Coordinates of C-alpha atoms and ligand atoms in Angstrom, one line a residue:
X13 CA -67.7 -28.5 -80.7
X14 CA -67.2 -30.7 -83.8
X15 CA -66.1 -33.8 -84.5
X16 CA -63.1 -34.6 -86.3
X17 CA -64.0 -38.0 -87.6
X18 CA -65.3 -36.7 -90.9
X19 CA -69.2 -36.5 -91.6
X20 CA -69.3 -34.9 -88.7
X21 CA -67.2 -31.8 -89.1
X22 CA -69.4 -30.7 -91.9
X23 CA -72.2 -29.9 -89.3
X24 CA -72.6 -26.2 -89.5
X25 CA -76.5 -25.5 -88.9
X26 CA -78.1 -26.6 -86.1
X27 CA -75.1 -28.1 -83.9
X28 CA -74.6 -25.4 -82.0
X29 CA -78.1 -25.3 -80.3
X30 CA -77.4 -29.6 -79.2
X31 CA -74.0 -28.4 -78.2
X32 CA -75.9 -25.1 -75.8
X33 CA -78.2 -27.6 -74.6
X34 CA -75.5 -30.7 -73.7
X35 CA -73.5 -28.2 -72.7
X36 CA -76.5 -26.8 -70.0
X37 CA -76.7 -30.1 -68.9
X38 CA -73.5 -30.4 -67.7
X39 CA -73.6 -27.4 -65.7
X40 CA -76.9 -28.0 -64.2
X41 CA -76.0 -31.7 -63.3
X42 CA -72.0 -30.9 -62.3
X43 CA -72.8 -30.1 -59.0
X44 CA -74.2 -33.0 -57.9
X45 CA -71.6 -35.1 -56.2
X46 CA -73.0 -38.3 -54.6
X47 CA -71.6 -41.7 -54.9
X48 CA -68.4 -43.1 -55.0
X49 CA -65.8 -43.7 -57.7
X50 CA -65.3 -47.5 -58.1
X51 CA -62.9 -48.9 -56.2
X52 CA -62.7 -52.6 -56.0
X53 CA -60.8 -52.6 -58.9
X54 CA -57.3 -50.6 -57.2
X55 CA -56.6 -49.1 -60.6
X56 CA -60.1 -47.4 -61.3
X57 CA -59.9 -45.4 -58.4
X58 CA -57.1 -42.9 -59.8
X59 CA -59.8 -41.5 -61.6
X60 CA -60.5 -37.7 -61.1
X61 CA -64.3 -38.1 -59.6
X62 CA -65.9 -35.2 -60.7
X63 CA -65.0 -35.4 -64.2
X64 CA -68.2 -35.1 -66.5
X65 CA -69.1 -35.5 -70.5
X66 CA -71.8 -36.3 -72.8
X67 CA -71.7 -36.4 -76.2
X68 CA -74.5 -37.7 -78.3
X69 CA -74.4 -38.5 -82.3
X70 CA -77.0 -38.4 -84.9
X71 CA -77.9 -40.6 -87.6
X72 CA -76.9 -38.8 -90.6
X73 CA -73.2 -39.0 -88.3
X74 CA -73.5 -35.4 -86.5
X75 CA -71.6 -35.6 -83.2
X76 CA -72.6 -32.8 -80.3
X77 CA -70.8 -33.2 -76.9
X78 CA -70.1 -30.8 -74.2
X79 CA -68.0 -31.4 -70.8
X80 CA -65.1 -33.7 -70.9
X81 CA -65.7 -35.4 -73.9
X82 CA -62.3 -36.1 -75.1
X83 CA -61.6 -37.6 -72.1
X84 CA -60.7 -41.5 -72.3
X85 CA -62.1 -44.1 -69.5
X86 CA -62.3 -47.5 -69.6
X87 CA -65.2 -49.1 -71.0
X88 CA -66.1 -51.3 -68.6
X89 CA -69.2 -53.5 -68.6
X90 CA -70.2 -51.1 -71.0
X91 CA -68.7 -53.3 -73.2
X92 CA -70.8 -56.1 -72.5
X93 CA -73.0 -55.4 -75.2
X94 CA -70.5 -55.4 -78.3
X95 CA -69.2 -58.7 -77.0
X96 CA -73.1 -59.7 -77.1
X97 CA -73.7 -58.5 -80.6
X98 CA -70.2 -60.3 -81.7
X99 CA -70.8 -63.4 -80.2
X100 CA -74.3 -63.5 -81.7
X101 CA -73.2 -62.4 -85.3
X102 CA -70.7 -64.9 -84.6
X103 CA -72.7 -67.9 -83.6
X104 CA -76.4 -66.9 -84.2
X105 CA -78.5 -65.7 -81.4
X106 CA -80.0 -69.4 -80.2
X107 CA -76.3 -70.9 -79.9
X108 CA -75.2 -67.7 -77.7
X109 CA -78.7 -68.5 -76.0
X110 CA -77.6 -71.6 -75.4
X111 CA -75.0 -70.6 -73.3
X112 CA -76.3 -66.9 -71.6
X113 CA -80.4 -66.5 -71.2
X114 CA -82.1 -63.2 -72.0
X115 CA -83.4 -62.8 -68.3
X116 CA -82.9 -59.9 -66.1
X117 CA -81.7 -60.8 -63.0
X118 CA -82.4 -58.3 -60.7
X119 CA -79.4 -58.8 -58.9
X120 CA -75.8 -57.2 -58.7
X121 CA -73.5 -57.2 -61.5
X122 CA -71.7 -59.3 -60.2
X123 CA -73.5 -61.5 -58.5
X124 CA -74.2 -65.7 -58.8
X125 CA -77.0 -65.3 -60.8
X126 CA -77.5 -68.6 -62.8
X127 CA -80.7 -70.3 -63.8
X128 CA -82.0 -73.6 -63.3
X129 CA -79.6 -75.3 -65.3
X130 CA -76.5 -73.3 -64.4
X131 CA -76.5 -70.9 -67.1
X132 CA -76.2 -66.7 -66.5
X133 CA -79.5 -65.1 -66.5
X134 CA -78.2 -62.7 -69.3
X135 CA -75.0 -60.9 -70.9
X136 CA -75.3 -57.7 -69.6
X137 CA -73.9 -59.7 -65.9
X138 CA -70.8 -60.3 -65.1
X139 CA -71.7 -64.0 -65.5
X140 CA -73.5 -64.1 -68.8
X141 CA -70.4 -62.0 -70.2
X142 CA -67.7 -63.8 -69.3
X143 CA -69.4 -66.7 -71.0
X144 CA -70.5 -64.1 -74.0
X145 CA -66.7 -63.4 -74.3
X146 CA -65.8 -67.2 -74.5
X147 CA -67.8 -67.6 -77.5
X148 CA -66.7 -65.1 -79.7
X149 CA -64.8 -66.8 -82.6
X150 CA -61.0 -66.9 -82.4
X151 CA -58.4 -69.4 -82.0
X152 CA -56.8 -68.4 -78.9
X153 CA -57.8 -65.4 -76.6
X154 CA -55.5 -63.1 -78.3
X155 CA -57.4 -63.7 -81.5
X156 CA -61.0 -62.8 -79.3
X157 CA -59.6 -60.0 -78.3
X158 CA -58.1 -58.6 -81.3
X159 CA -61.1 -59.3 -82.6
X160 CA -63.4 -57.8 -79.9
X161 CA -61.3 -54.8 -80.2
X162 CA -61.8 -53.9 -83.5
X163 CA -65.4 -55.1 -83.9
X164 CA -65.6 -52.3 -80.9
X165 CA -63.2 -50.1 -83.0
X166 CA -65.3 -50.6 -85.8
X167 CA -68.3 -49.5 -83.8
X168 CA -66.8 -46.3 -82.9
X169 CA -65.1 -45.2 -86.3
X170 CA -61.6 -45.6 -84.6
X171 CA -59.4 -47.7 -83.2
X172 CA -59.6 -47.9 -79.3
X173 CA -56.7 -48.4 -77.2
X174 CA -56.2 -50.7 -73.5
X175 CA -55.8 -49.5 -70.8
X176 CA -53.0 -52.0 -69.5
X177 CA -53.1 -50.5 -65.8
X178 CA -56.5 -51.5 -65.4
X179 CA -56.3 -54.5 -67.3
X180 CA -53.3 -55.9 -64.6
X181 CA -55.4 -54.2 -62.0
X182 CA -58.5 -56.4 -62.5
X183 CA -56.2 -59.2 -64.0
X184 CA -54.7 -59.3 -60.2
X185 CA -57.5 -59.1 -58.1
X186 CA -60.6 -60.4 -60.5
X187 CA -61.0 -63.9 -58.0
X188 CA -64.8 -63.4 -58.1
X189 CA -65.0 -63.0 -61.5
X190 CA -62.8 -66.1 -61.8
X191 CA -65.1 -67.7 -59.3
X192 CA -68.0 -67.2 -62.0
X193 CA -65.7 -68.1 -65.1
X194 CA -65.5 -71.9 -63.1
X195 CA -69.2 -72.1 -62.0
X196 CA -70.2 -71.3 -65.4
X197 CA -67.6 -73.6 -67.1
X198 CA -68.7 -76.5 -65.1
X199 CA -72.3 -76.3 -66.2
X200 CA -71.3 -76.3 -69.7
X201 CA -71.9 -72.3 -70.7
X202 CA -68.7 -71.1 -70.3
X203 CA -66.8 -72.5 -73.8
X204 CA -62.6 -73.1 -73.3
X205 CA -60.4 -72.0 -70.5
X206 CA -61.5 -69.8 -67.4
X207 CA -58.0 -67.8 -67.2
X208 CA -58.6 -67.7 -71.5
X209 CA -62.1 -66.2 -70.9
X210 CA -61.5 -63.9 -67.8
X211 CA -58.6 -63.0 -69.5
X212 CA -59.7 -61.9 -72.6
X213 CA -63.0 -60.2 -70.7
X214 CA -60.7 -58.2 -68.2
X215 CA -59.0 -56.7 -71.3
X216 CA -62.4 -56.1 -73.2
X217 CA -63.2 -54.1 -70.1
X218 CA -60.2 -52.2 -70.1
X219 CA -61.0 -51.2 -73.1
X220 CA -60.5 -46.6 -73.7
X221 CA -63.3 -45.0 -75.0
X222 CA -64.3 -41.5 -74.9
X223 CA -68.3 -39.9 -74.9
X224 CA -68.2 -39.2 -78.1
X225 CA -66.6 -43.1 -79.0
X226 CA -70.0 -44.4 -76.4
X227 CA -72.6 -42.1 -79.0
X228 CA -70.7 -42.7 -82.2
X229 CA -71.5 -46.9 -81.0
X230 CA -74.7 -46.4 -79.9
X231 CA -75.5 -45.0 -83.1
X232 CA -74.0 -48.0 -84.8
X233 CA -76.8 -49.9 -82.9
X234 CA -79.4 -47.0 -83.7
X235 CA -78.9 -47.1 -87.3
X236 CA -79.4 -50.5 -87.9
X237 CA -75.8 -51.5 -87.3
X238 CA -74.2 -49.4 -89.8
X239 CA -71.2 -46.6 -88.0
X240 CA -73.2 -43.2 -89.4
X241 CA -69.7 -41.8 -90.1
X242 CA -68.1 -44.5 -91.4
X243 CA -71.0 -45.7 -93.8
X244 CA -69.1 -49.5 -92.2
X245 CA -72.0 -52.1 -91.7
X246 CA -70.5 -53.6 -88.7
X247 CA -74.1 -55.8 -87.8
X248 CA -77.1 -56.7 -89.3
X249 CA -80.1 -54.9 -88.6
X250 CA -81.6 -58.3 -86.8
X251 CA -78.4 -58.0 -84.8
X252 CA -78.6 -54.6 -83.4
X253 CA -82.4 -55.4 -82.7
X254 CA -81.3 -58.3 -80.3
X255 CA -78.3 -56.3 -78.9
X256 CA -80.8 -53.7 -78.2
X257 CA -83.4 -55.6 -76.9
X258 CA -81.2 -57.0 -74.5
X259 CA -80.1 -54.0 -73.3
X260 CA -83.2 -52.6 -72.9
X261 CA -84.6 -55.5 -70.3
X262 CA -81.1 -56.0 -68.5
X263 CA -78.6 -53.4 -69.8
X264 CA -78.4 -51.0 -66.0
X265 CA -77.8 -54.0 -63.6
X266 CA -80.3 -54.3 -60.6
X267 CA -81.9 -50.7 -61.8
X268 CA -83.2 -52.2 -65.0
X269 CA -86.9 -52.5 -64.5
X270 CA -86.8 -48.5 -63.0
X271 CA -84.8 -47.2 -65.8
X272 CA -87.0 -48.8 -68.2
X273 CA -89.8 -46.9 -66.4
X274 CA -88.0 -43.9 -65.9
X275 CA -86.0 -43.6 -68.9
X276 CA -87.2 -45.6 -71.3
X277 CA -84.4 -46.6 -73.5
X278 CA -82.3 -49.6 -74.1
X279 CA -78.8 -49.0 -72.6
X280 CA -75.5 -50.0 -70.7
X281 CA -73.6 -48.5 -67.6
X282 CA -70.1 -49.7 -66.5
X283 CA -68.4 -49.6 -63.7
X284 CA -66.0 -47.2 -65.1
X285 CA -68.6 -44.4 -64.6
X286 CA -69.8 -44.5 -68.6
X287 CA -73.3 -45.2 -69.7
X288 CA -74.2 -45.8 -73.4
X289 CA -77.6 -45.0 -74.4
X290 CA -79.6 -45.5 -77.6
X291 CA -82.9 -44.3 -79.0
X292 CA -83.4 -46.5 -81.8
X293 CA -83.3 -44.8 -85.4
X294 CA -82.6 -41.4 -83.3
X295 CA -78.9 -41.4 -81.7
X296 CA -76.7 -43.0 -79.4
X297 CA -75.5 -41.5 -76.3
X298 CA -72.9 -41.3 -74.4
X299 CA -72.4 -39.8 -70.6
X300 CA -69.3 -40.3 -68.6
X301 CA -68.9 -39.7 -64.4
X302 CA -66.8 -41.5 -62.7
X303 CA -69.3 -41.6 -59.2
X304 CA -71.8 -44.3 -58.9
X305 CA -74.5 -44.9 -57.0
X306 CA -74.9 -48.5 -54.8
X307 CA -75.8 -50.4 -58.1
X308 CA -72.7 -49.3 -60.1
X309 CA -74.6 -47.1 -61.9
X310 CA -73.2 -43.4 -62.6
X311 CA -75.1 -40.8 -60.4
X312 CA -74.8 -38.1 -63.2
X313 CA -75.3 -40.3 -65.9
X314 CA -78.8 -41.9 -64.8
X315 CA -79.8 -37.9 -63.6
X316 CA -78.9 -37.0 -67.1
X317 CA -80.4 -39.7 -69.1
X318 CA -83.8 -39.2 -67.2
X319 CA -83.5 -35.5 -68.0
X320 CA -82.8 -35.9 -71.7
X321 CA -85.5 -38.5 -71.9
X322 CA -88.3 -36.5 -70.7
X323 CA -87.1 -33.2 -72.1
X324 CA -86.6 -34.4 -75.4
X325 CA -89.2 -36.8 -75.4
X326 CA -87.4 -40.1 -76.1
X327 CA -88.9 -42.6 -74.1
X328 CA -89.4 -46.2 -75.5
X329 CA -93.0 -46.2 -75.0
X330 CA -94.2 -42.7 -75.7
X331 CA -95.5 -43.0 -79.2
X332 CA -95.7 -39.0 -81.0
X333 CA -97.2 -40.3 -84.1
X334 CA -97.5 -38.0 -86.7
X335 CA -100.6 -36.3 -87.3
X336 CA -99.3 -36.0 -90.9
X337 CA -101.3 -38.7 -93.0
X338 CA -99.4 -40.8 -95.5
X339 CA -101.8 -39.9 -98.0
X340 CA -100.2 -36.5 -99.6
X341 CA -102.6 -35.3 -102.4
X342 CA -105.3 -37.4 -103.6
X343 CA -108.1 -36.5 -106.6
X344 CA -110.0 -36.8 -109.1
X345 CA -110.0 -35.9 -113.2
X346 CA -111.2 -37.0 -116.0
X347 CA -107.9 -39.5 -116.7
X348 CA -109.6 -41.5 -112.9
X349 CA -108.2 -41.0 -109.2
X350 CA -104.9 -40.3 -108.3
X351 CA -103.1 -40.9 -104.9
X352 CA -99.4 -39.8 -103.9
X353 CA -98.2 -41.0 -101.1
X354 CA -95.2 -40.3 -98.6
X355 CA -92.8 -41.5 -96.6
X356 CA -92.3 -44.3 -94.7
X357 CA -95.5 -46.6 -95.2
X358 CA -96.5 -48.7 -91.8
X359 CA -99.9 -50.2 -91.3
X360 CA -101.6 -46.7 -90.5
X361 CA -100.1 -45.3 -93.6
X362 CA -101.9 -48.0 -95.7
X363 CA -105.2 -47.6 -93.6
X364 CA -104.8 -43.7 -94.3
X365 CA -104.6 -45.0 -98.0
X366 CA -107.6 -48.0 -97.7
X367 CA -109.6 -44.5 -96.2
X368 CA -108.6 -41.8 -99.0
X369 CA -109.7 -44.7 -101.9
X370 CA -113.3 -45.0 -99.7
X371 CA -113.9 -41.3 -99.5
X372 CA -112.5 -40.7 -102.6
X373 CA -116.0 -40.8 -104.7
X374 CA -118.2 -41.3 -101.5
X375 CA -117.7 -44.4 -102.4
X376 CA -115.7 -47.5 -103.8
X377 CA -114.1 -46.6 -107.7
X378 CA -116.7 -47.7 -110.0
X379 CA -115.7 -50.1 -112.3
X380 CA -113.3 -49.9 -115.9
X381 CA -111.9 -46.5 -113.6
X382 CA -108.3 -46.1 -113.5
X383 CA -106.4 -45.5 -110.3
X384 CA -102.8 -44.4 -110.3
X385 CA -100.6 -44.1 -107.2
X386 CA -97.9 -42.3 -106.5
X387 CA -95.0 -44.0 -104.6
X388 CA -92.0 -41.6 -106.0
X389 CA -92.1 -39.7 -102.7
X390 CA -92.3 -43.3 -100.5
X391 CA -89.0 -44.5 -98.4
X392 CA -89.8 -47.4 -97.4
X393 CA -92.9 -50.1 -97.4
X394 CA -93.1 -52.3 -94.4
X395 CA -94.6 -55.6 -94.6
X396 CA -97.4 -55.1 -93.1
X397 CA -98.6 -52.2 -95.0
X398 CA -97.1 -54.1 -97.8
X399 CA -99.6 -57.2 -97.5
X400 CA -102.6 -54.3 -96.8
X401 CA -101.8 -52.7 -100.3
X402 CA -101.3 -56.3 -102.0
X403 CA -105.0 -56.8 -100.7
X404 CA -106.5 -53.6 -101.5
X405 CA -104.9 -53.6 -105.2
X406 CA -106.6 -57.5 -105.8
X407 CA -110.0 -56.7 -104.6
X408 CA -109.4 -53.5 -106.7
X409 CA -108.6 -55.1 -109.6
X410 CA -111.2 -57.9 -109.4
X411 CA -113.6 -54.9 -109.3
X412 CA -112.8 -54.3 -112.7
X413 CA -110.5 -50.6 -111.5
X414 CA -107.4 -50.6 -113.7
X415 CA -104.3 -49.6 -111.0
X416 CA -101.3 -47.8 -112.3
X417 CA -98.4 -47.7 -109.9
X418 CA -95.8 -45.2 -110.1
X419 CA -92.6 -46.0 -109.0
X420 CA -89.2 -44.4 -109.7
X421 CA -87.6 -45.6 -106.8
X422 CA -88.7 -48.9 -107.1
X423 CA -89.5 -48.6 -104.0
X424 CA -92.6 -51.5 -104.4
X425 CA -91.2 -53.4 -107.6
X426 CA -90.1 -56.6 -106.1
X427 CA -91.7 -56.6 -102.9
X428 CA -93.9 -60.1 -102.6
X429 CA -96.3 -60.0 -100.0
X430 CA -96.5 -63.0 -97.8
X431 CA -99.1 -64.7 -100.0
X432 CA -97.2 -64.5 -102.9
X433 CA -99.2 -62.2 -104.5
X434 CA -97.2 -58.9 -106.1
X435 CA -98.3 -55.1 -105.5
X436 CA -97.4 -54.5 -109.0
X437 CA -98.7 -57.2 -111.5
Ligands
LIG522 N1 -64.5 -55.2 -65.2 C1 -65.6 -55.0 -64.3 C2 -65.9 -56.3 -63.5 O1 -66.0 -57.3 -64.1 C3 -66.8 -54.6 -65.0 C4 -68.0 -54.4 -64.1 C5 -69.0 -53.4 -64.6 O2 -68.7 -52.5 -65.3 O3 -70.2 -53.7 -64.3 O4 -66.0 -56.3 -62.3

C-alpha cells in the first residue's frame, strides 16, 4: 500500500515488509470482538463495528497501513490534542494553563473533574477541552473552527471534511457537555459563550479523518511539528513537546497511568473508536475500531498499541542506546591528534570525546600540540554536550594545545555556550 500524498509514494524498499507486518496485525487482532461501539451519541452508532485499520508514517514521510485505512471516522476526542497545541501556539502555554491544568484526572472523559479553583484537570477531558476550544483565536466560532480545521488539515497534509450527521447528533443531545461548558464558564476558564464553545467543540469532534490522516498528524508532533510530507511547520518544536507531554500523562482517559506502563507512549483515543499514537522522532500512529472497552478506549486499538510497543521496542522509557561511540576515528601523527566525530552529539557523545582525548597519549596532550576535530560528519550539538566541549576546549587551550575545529556544516560555528564562552574562538 502507498500513499498518494506525495513523499510517500516514492517508498519502494522497505515498505512492503511495514505493510506485511501491519497488515499481520490486523489479522491476528480482527478477531477479537469485545466492547461496544459508542452509542450515547445516536449518530456514532451507524458505524460498522468490526471495521479495523492502522496506518503508521515515518519521518522522512513514508506512510504503511493495512486494514481499512481509507476508511473516514470521526475524530472525536482525538482531536483534543490539536485544539491543545492551537490554543497554546495561540496564547502561550501559561495563559491556556490558566484556564485548563496539566493534571490527569483519573476519571471519565466526561466526567466533573475540576480542581480547587474550578478549572479542568487537563485538555485531554471533555472539560479541559471545551475550555481549550474557547481559547483558540477567532472572532466568532465559525472563525475557531475554520481555523481548528485547517490547523488539523494542516496536520494531516489534507484538508479534512465534517461529518454534519454527527455533528447535529451531538449538537442535539450534548446537555452534559453543555452542563461542563457552564460550570467551567462560571469559574472563569471557559472564555465567551457556552453554545459558541460547545458549538465549535462538537464540530471539531466531528471532524473525518482516516488512519493514515491519525499517523500522518502524529508525525507532525513526532517531527518536531513539521507535516513529514508536506515539509509545512505547522508548530514549534516547544509546542509539540507540550502537546506531547500532555498526552502522554492524560491523553487515554481513566487508562492513562496503565497505558503509560503498558505502552509507553504519549497518545489520544476518541470515542469514535480512533487512537493516535506517537513515538517521538520515530512515527505517528494511527489505529481505528469502532468497539471500546468501559473507558471509551478502542479494544483493538489499546491490544495493538501494546503489541507494537513491545514488539518493536518503542516504549517511552526503554532507552536502546547505541553502543556505537560518538568518537569515529581518533589518532595520532606527526601534524598532533585528530578526532572525527559523528552524529548527533548529547552528553555521552561529549564524554565519549572528554575519554578518547584522555586515552589518546595515556595521557593529557602535552603542551604547544595541535588537536584537530572533526565535526563534518556531526548533525546536531545539544547544549549540553555543547557547554562539555566549550569546557574541554578552554582548559585545552589554557594548556597551551592549539585546537583546530573542522566544520563544513557549521554545525558548531555560532553555537555560544551558556557562559558565553564560543567552541570555536
Ligand atoms: N464528542 C465526544 C464527547 O464530547 C468526544 C468524546 C471522546 O471522544 O472522548 O462526548
Amino acid at each position: 500500500v502507498s500513499d498518494d500524498r506525495g513523499v510517500g509514494s516514492r517508498l519502494a524498499h522497505g515498505g512492503e515488509v511495514l505493510d506485511a507486518a501491519l497488515a499481520e496485525i490486523v489479522e491476528r487482532f480482527r478477531p477479537v470482538r469485545t466492547g461496544d461501539v459508542a452509542s450515547y451519541i445516536p449518530e456514532l452508532e451507524h458505524v460498522d463495528p468490526d471495521t479495523f485499520g492502522i496506518a503508521l508514517c515515518s519521518p522522512r514521510g513514508h506512510v504503511y497501513a493495512a486494514g481499512d485505512d481509507g476508511l473516514e471516522f470521526t475524530v472525536q476526542s482525538t482531536s483534543k490534542a490539536f485544539a491543545y497545541a492551537l490554543a497554546v501556539t495561540d496564547v502561550g502555554v501559561d495563559e491556556v494553563g490558566r484556564h485548563v491544568g496539566f493534571e490527569p484526572s483519573g476519571d471519565a472523559f466526561n466526567a466533573i473533574s475540576l480542581d480547587a479553583v474550578g478549572r479542568p484537570d487537563n485538555p485531554m477531558i471533555n472539560a479541559g477541552a471545551i475550555v481549550t476550544t474557547s481559547l483558540i483565536r477567532g472572532a466568532d466560532a465559525d472563525e475557531r473552527f475554520d481555523r481548528l480545521r485547517s490547523f488539523m488539515s494542516r496536520c494531516a497534509g489534507r484538508d479534512l471534511g465534517v461529518d454534519e450527521h454527527v455533528f447535529r447528533s451531538e449538537l442535539a443531545t450534548g446537555d452534559r457537555n453543555r452542563a461542563l461548558g457552564y460550570l467551567t464558564r462560571a469559574s472563569g476558564s471557559l472564555v465567551g459563550e457556552v453554545a459558541d464553545a460547545t458549538a465549535t467543540y462538537f464540530r471539531q469532534c466531528s471532524i473525518l479523518v482516516t488512519v493514515r490522516d491519525l499517523a500522518v498528524m502524529g508525525a507532525t508532533l513526532a517531527n518536531n511539528g513539521v507535516n513529514p510530507i508536506t515539509g509545512d511547520a505547522v508548530v514549534t518544536s516547544s509546542v509539540a513537546q507540550t502537546t506531547l507531554a500532555v498526552m502522554t500523562t492524560c491523553g487515554m482517559y481513566d487508562y492513562s497511568g496503565e497505558w503509560m506502563v503498558r505502552v509507553g507512549l504519549p497518545a489520544k483515543s476518541g470515542v469514535g473508536g480512533g487512537i493516535v499514537a506517537v513515538k517521538p522522532g520515530q512515527f505517528g500512529v494511527g489505529v481505528f475500531s469502532p468497539r471500546l472497552d468501559e473507558r471509551g478506549n478502542s479494544v483493538r486499538g489499546v491490544r495493538v498499541l501494546e503489541h507494537l510497543s513491545s514488539d518493536l521496542d518503542l516504549h517511552l522509557m526503554a532507552h536502546a542506546r547505541s553502543a556505537h561511540s560518538a568518537v569515529a576515528q581518533s589518532w595520532l601523527d606527526d601534524l598532533g591528534a585528530h578526532v572525527a566525530l559523528v552524529g548527533e552529539l548529547d552528553f555521552v557523545a561529549a564524554e565519549d570525546l572528554v575519554v578518547a582525548l584522555e586515552t589518546l597519549f595515556d595521557g593529557p596532550l602535552p603542551a604547544g600540540s595541535t588537536l584537530e576535530l572533526d565535526f563534518s560528519r556531526v548533525t546536531v550539538i545539544r547544549p549540553t554536550a555543547e557547554r562539555v566541549l566549550a569546557a574541554r576546549r578552554a582548559r585545552l587551550t589554557a594548556a597551551g594545545v592549539h585546537v583546530v575545529v573542522i566544520d563544513p556544516g557549521g554545525v558548531v560555528a555560532g553555537h555560544e555556550t551558556a557562559a558565553g564562552e564560543r567552541l570555536v574562538g
